[in-house]
Tab-separated table of C-alpha atoms and ligand atoms in Angstrom:
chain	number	residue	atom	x	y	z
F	28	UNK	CA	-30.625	-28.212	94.860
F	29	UNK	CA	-28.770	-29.490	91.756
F	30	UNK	CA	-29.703	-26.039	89.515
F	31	UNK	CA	-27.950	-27.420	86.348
F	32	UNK	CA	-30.211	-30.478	86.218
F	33	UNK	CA	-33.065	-27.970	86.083
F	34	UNK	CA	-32.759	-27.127	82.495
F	35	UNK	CA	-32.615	-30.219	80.771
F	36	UNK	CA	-34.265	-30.893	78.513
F	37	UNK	CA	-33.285	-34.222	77.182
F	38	UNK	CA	-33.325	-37.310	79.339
F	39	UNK	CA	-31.872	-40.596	79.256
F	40	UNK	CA	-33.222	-43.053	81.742
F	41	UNK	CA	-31.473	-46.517	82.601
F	42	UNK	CA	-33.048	-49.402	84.490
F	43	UNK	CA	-31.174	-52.515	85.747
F	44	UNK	CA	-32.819	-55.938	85.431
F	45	UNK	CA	-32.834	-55.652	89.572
F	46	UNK	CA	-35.519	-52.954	89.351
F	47	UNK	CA	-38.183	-54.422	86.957
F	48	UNK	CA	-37.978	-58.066	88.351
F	49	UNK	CA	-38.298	-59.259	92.004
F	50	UNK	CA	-35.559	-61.527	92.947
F	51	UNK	CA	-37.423	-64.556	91.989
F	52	UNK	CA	-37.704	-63.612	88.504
F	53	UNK	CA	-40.891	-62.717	87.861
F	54	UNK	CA	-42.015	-58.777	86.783
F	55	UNK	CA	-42.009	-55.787	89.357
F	56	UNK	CA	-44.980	-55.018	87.669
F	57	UNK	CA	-45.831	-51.911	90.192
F	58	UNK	CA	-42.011	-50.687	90.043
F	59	UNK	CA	-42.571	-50.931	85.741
F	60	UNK	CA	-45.860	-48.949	85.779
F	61	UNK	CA	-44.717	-46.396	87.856
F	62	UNK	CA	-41.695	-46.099	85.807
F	63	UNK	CA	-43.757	-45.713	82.807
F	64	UNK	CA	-46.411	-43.508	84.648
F	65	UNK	CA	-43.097	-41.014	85.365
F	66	UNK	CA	-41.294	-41.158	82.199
F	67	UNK	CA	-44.870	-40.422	80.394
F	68	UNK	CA	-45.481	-37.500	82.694
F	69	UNK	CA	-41.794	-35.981	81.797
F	70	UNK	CA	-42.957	-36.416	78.132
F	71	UNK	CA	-45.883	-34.413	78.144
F	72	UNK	CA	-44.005	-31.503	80.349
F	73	UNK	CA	-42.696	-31.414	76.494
F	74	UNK	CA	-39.190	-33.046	77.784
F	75	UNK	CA	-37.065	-35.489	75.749
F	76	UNK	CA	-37.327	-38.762	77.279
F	77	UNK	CA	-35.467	-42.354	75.716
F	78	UNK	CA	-35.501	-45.567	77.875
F	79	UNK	CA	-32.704	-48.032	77.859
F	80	UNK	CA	-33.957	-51.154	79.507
F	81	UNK	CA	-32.185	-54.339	80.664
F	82	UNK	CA	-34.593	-57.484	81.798
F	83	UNK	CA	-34.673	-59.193	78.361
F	84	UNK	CA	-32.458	-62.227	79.339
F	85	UNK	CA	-34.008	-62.427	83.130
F	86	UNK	CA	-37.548	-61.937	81.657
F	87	UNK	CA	-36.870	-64.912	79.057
F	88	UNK	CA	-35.538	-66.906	81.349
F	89	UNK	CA	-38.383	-66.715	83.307
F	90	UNK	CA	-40.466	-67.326	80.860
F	91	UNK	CA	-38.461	-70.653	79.853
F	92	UNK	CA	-39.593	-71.389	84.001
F	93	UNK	CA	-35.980	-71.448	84.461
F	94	UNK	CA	-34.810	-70.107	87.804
F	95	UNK	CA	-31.403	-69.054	87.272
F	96	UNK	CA	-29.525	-67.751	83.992
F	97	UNK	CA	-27.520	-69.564	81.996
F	98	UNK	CA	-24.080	-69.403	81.628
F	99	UNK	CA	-23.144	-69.976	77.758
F	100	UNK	CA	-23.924	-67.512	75.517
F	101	UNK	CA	-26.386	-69.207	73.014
F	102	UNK	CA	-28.952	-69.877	75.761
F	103	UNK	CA	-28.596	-66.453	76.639
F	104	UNK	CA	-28.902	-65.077	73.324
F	105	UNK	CA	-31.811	-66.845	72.871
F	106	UNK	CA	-33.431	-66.103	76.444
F	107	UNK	CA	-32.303	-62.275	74.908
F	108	UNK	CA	-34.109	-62.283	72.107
F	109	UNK	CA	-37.543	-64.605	73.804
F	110	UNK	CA	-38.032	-61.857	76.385
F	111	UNK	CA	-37.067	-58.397	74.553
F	112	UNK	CA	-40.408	-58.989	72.848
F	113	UNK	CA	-42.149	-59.886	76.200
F	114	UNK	CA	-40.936	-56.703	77.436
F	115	UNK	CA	-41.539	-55.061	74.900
F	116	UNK	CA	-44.977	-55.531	74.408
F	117	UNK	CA	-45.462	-54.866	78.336
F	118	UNK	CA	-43.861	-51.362	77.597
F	119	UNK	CA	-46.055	-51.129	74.651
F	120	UNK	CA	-49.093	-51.990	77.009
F	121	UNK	CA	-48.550	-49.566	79.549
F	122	UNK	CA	-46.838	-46.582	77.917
F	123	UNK	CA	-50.303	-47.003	75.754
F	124	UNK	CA	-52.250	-45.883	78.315
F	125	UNK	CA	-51.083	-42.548	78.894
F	126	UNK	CA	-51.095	-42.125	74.969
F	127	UNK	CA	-47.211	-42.843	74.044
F	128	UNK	CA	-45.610	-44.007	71.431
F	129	UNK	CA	-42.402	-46.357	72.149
F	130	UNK	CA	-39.937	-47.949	69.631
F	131	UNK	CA	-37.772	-50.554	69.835
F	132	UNK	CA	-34.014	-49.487	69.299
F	133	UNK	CA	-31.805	-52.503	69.682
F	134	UNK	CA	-27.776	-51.181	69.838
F	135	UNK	CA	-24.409	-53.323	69.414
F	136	UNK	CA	-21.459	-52.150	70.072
F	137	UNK	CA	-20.086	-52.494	66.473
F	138	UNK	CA	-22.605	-49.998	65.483
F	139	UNK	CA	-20.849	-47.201	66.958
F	140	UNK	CA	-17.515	-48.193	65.368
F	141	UNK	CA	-17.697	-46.813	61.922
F	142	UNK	CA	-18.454	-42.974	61.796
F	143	UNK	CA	-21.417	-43.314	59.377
F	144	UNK	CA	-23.434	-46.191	61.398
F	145	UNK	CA	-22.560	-43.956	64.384
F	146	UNK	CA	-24.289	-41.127	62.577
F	147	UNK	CA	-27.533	-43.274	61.634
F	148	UNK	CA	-28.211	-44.415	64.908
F	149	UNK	CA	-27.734	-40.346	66.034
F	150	UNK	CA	-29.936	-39.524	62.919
F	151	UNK	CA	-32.486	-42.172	63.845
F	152	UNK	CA	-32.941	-41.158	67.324
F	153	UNK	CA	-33.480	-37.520	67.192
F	154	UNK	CA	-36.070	-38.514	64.171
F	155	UNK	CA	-38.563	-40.131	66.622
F	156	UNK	CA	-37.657	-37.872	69.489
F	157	UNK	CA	-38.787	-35.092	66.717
F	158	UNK	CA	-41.745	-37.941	65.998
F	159	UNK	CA	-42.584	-37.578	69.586
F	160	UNK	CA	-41.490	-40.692	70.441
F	161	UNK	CA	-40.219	-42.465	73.780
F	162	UNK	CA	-36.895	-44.483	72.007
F	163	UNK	CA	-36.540	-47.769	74.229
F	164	UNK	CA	-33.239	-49.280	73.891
F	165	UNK	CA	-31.746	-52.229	74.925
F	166	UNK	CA	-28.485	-53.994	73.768
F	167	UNK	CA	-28.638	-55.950	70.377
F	168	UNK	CA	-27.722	-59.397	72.858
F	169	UNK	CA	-29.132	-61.942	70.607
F	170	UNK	CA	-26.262	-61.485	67.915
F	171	UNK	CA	-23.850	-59.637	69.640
F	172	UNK	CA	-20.441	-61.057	69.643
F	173	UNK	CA	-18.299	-60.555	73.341
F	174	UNK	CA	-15.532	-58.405	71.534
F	175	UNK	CA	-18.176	-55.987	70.528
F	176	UNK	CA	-20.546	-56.360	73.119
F	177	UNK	CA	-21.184	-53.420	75.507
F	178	UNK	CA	-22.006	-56.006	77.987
F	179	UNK	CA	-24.059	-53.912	80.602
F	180	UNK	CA	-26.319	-51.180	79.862
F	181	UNK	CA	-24.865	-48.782	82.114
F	182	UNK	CA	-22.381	-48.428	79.626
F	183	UNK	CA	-24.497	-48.519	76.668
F	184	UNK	CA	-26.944	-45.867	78.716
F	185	UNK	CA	-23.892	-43.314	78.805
F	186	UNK	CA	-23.291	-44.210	74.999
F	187	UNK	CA	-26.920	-43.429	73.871
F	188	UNK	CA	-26.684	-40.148	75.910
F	189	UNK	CA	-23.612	-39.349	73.887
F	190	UNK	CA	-25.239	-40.163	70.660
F	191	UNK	CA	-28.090	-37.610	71.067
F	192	UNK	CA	-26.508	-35.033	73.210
F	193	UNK	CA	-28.345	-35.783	76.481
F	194	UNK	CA	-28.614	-33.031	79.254
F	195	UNK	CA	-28.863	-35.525	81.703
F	196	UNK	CA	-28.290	-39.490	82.293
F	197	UNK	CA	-30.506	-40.923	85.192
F	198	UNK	CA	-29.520	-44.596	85.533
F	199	UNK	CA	-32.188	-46.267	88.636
F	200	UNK	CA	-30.723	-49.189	90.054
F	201	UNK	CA	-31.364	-50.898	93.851
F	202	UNK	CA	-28.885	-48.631	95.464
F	203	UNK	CA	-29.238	-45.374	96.827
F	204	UNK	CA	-26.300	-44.193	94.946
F	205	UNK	CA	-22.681	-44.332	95.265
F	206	UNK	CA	-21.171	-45.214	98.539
F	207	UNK	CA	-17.639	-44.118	100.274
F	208	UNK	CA	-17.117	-48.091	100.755
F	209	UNK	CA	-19.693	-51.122	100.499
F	210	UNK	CA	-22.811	-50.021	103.084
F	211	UNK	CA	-23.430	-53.796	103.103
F	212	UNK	CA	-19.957	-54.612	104.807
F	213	UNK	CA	-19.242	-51.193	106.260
F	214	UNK	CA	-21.500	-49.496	108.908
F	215	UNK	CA	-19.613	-46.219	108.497
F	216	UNK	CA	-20.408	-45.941	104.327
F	217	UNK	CA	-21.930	-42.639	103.485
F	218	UNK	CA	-23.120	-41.783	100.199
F	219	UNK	CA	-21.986	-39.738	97.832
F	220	UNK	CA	-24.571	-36.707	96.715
F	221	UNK	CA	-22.498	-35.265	94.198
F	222	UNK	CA	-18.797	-36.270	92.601
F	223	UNK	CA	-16.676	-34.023	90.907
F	224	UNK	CA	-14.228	-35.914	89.728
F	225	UNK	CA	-14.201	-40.266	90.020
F	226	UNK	CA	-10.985	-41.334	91.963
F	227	UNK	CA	-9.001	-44.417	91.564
F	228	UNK	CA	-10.256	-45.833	94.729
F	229	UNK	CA	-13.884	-45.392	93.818
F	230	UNK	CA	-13.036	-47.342	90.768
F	231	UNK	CA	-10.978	-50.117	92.916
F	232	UNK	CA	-13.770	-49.951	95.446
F	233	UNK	CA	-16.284	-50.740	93.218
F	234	UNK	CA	-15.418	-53.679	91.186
F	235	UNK	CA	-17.671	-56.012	92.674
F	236	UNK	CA	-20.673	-54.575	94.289
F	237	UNK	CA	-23.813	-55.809	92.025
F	238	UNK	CA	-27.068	-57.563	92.613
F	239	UNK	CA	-26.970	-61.241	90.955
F	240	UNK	CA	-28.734	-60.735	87.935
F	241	UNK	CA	-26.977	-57.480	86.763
F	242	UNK	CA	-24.536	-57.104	84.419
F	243	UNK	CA	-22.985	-53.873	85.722
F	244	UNK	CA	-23.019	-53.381	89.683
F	245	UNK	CA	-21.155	-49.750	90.594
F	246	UNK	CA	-18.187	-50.592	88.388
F	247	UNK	CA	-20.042	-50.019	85.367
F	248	UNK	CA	-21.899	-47.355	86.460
F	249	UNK	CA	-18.435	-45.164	87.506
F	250	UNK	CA	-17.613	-46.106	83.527
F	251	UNK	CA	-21.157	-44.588	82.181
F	252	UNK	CA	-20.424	-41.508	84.484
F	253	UNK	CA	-16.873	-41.092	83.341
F	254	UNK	CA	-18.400	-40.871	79.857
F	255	UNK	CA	-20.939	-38.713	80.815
F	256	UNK	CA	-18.455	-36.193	82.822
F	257	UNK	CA	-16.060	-35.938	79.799
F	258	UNK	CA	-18.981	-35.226	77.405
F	259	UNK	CA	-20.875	-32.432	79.442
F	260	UNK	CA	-23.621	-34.887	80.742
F	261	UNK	CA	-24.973	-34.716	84.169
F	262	UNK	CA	-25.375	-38.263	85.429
F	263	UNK	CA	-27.385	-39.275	88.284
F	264	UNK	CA	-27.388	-42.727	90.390
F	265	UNK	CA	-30.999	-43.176	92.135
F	266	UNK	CA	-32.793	-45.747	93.648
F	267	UNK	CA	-35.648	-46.943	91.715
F	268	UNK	CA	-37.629	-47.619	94.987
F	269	UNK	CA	-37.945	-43.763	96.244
F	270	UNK	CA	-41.316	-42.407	95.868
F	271	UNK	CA	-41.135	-40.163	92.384
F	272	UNK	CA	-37.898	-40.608	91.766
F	273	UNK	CA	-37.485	-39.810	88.070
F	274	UNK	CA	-39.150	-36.269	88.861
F	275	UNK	CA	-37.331	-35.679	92.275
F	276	UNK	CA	-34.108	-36.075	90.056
F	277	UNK	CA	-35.538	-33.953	87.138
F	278	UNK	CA	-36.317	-31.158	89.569
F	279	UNK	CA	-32.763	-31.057	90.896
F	280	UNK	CA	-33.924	-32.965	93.791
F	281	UNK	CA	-30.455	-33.684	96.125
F	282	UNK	CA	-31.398	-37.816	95.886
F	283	UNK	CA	-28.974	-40.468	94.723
F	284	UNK	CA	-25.518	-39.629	93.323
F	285	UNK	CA	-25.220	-36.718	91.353
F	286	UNK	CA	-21.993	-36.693	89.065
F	287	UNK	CA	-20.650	-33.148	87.999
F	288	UNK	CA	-20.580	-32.544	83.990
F	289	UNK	CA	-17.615	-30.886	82.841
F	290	UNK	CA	-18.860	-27.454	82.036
F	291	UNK	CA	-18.044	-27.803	78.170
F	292	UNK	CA	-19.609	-30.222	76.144
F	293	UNK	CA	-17.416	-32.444	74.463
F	294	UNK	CA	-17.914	-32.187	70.391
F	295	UNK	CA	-19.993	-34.415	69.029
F	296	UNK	CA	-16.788	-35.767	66.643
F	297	UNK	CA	-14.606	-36.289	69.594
F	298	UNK	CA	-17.194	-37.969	71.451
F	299	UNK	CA	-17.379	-40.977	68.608
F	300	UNK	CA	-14.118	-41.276	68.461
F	301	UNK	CA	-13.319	-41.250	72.334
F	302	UNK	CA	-16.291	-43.652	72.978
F	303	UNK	CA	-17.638	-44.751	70.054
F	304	UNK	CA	-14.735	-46.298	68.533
F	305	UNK	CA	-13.355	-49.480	69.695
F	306	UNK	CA	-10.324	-49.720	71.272
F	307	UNK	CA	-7.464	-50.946	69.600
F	308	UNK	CA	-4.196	-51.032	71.887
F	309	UNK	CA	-2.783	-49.331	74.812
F	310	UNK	CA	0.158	-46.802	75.113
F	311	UNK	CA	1.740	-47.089	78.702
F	312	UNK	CA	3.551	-44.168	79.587
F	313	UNK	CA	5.373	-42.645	82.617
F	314	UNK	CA	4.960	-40.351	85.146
F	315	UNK	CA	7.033	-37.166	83.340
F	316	UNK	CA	4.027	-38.138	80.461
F	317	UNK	CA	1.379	-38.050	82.790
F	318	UNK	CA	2.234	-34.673	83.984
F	319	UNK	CA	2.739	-33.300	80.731
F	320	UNK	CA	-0.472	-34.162	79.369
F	321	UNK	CA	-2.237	-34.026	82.443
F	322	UNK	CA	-1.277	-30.663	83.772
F	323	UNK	CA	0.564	-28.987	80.956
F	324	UNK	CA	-1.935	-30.075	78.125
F	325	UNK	CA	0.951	-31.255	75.530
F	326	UNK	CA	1.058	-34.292	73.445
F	327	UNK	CA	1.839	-37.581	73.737
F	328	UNK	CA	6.258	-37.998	72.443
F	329	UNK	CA	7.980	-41.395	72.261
F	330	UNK	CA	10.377	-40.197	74.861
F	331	UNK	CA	7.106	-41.033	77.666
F	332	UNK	CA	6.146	-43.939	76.293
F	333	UNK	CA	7.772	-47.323	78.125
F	334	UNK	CA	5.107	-50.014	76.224
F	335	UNK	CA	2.352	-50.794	74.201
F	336	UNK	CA	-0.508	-53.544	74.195
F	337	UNK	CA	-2.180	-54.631	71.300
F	338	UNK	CA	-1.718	-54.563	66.943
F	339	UNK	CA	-3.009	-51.333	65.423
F	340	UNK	CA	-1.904	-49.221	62.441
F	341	UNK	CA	-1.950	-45.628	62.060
F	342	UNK	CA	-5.206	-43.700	62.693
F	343	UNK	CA	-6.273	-46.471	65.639
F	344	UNK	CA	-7.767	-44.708	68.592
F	345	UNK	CA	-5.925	-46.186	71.525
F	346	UNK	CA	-5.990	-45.755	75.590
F	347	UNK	CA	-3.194	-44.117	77.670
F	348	UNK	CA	-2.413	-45.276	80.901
F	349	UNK	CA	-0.082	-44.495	83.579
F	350	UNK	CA	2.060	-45.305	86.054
F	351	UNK	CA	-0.898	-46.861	88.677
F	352	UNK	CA	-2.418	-48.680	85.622
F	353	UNK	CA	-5.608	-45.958	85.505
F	354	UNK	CA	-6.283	-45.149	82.019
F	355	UNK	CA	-5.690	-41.313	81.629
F	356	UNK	CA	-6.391	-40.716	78.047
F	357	UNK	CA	-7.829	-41.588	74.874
F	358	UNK	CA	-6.433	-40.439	70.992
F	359	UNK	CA	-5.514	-41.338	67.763
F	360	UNK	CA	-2.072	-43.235	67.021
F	361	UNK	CA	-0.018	-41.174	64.630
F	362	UNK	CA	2.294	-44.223	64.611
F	363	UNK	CA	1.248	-48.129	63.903
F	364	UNK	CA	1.859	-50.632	67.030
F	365	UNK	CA	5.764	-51.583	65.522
F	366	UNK	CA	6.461	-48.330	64.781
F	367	UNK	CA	5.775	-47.908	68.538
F	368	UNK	CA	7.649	-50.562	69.980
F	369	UNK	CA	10.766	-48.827	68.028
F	370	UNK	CA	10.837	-45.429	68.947
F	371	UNK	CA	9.301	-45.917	72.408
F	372	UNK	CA	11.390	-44.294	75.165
F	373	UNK	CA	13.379	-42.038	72.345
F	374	UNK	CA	13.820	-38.618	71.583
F	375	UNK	CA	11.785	-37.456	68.715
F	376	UNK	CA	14.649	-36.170	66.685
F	377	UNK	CA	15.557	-39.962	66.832
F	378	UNK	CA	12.317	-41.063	64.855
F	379	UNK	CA	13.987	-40.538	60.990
F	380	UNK	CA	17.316	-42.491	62.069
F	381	UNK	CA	15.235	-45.410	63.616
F	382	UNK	CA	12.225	-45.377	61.540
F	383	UNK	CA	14.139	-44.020	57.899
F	384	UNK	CA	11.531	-41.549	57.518
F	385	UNK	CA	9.304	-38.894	60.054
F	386	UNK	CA	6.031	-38.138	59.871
F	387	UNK	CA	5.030	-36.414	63.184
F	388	UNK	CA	7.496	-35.680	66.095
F	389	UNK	CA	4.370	-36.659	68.310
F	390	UNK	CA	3.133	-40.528	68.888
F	391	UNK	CA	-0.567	-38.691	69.418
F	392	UNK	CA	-0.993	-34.988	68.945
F	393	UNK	CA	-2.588	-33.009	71.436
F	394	UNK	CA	-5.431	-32.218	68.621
F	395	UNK	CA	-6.574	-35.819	68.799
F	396	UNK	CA	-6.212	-36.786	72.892
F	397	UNK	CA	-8.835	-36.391	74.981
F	398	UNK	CA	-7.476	-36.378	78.808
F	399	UNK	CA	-8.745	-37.234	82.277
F	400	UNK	CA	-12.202	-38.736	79.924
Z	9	LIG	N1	-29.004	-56.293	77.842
Z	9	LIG	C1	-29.214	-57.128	78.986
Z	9	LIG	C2	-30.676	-57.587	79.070
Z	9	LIG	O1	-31.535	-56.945	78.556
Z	9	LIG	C3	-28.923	-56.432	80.283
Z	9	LIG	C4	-27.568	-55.908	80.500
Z	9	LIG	C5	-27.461	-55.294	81.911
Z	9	LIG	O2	-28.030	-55.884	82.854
Z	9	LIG	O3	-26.825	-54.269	82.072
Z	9	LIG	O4	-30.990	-58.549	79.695
């Protein structure tokens, strides 16, 4: 029994394109009405429910009669926005019948860039939750550029459940859950019911398990629940084909993958600016820095820093990542990307000499760093 799943209270539930089509295309249209059936019944227990969908590209594309989709963007920015409505209106069609309201809530990633469009799409969500609304979200594909894409709605799942505070992420895909290795080449694969902390080798392990018309596969979804962890969200991987699975999960059920919040919630400033805002460079720092912000909680100095990716100024939120390449961090640059590349590797009482003037003795205070996220 998973007894901190129990209380919540508000839900975000995720569904891959596998689960609402079959593999020929076409709509799942039993798996989609029970869905709905579910998510309405959690709604009038009086619990918060928003839906972020995928399908919109795979149902266009279908409805073009194509059999596969295509690989350039246009087409499937077009095939995007040709079957959001389709699914929308099916959404609209079923959630109807148990007497729900939906609304359409189309996300890019550049939205959650700047602080104040952050805030509106926070502010617009918890006004039709209060409206007694089901939100249904999908990615804003149809003008959504690949630098500021979230790509996969795994990711943009564990970003909506960040925006309103969820209690609890359930993303329902067509696996059972995380596995030790791939149970499709490995006999011996168990799964996973509950993950305290996600290793390096789930993330190497992972990388290309996927059905063919998902975005994501288990990569992704070890991203969403890294998000969710660091915020204080409970995450859950299901399988969308167990009997009652939204309510199994809600009751604390021991189905799927269940991966462990950290017990404080993350504040909801820190949050936009360890998720929300995009990435601008990368520190890479060595092992002496890894321990010391790792285990002794101090900030990021020059002296642990051996290189830098990317052009940033002062103020840009960058990642930290150590010696085996695993991104350990997240904070704001006190320093901009030259300033770096100079006093990288240096003592900080170096900084004035090299720089002719000091600012901070740390390249990202422990104030603005946000570890093991
Ligand atoms: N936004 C995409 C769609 O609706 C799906 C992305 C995903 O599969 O994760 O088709």
């Amino acid at each position: 029994m998973r007894k901190g799943i129990t209380q919540a209270k508000r839900i975000v539930v995720k569904v891959g394109t596998s689960t609402l089509t079959y593999a020929n295309g076409q709509l799942n249209l039993q798996r989609i009405e029970r869905l709905v059936r579910e998510i309405s019944d959690l709604h009038n227990r009086e619990l918060e429910v928003i839906l972020v969908t995928s399908g919109a590209i795979r149902v266009g594309a279908n409805r073009m009669g194509m059999k596969k989709v295509p690989n350039t963007l246009p087409e499937k920015q077009a095939l995007a926005a040709i079957g959001q409505g389709a699914l929308m209106q099916l959404y609209e069609k079923l959630f109807s019948e148990y007497s729900k309201t939906v609304a359409q809530v189309l996300l890019s990633r550049g939205d959650m860039d700047e602080r104040i469009r952050y805030l509106n799409a926070t502010n617009a969500l918890l006004a039709m939750l209060r409206m007694n609304v089901i939100p249904v979200i999908n990615e804003n594909d149809t003008v959504g550029v690949e630098e500021i894409r979230f790509g996969d709605n795994d990711t943009l799942s564990a970003m909506v459940a960040g925006l309103v505070d969820a209690d609890l992420l359930i993303i329902l895909s067509d696996v059972d859950g995380l596995y030790s290795s791939d149970p499709r080449e490995d006999e011996q694969a168990s799964l996973i019911s509950q993950v305290e902390e996600i290793t390096c080798e789930m993330e190497a392990n992972s990388t290309n398990r996927g059905s063919s018309f998902a975005s994501g596969g288990m990569f992704t979804k070890l991203k969403a629940a890294r998000m969710c962890m660091a915020s204080g969200t409970a995450m859950v991987i299901a399988n969308s084909q167990e009997l009652n699975v939204i309510r199994r999960v809600v009751a604390g059920e021991e189905i799927g993958s269940y991966f462990a919040p950290r017990e404080k919630k993350m504040h909801a400033r820190d949050r936009w600016i360890a998720f929300g805002r995009l990435l601008q460079g990368k520190l890479f720092i060595d092992a002496g820095a890894s321990n010391a912000l790792l285990k002794k909680g101090k900030s990021l100095l020059p002296s642990g820093v051996t290189r830098l990716e990317g052009e940033f100024e002062r103020g840009a939120v960058v990642a930290v990542i150590d010696n085996d390449n695993q991104e350990i961090a997240r904070g704001i640059s006190n320093y901009n990307s030259s300033e770096i590349l100079k006093i990288r590797g240096m003592r900080s009482s170096q900084i004035k000499e090299i720089l002719g003037e000091k600012d901070y003795d740390e390249i990202i205070h422990r104030n603005n760093l946000w570890v093991e996220y």
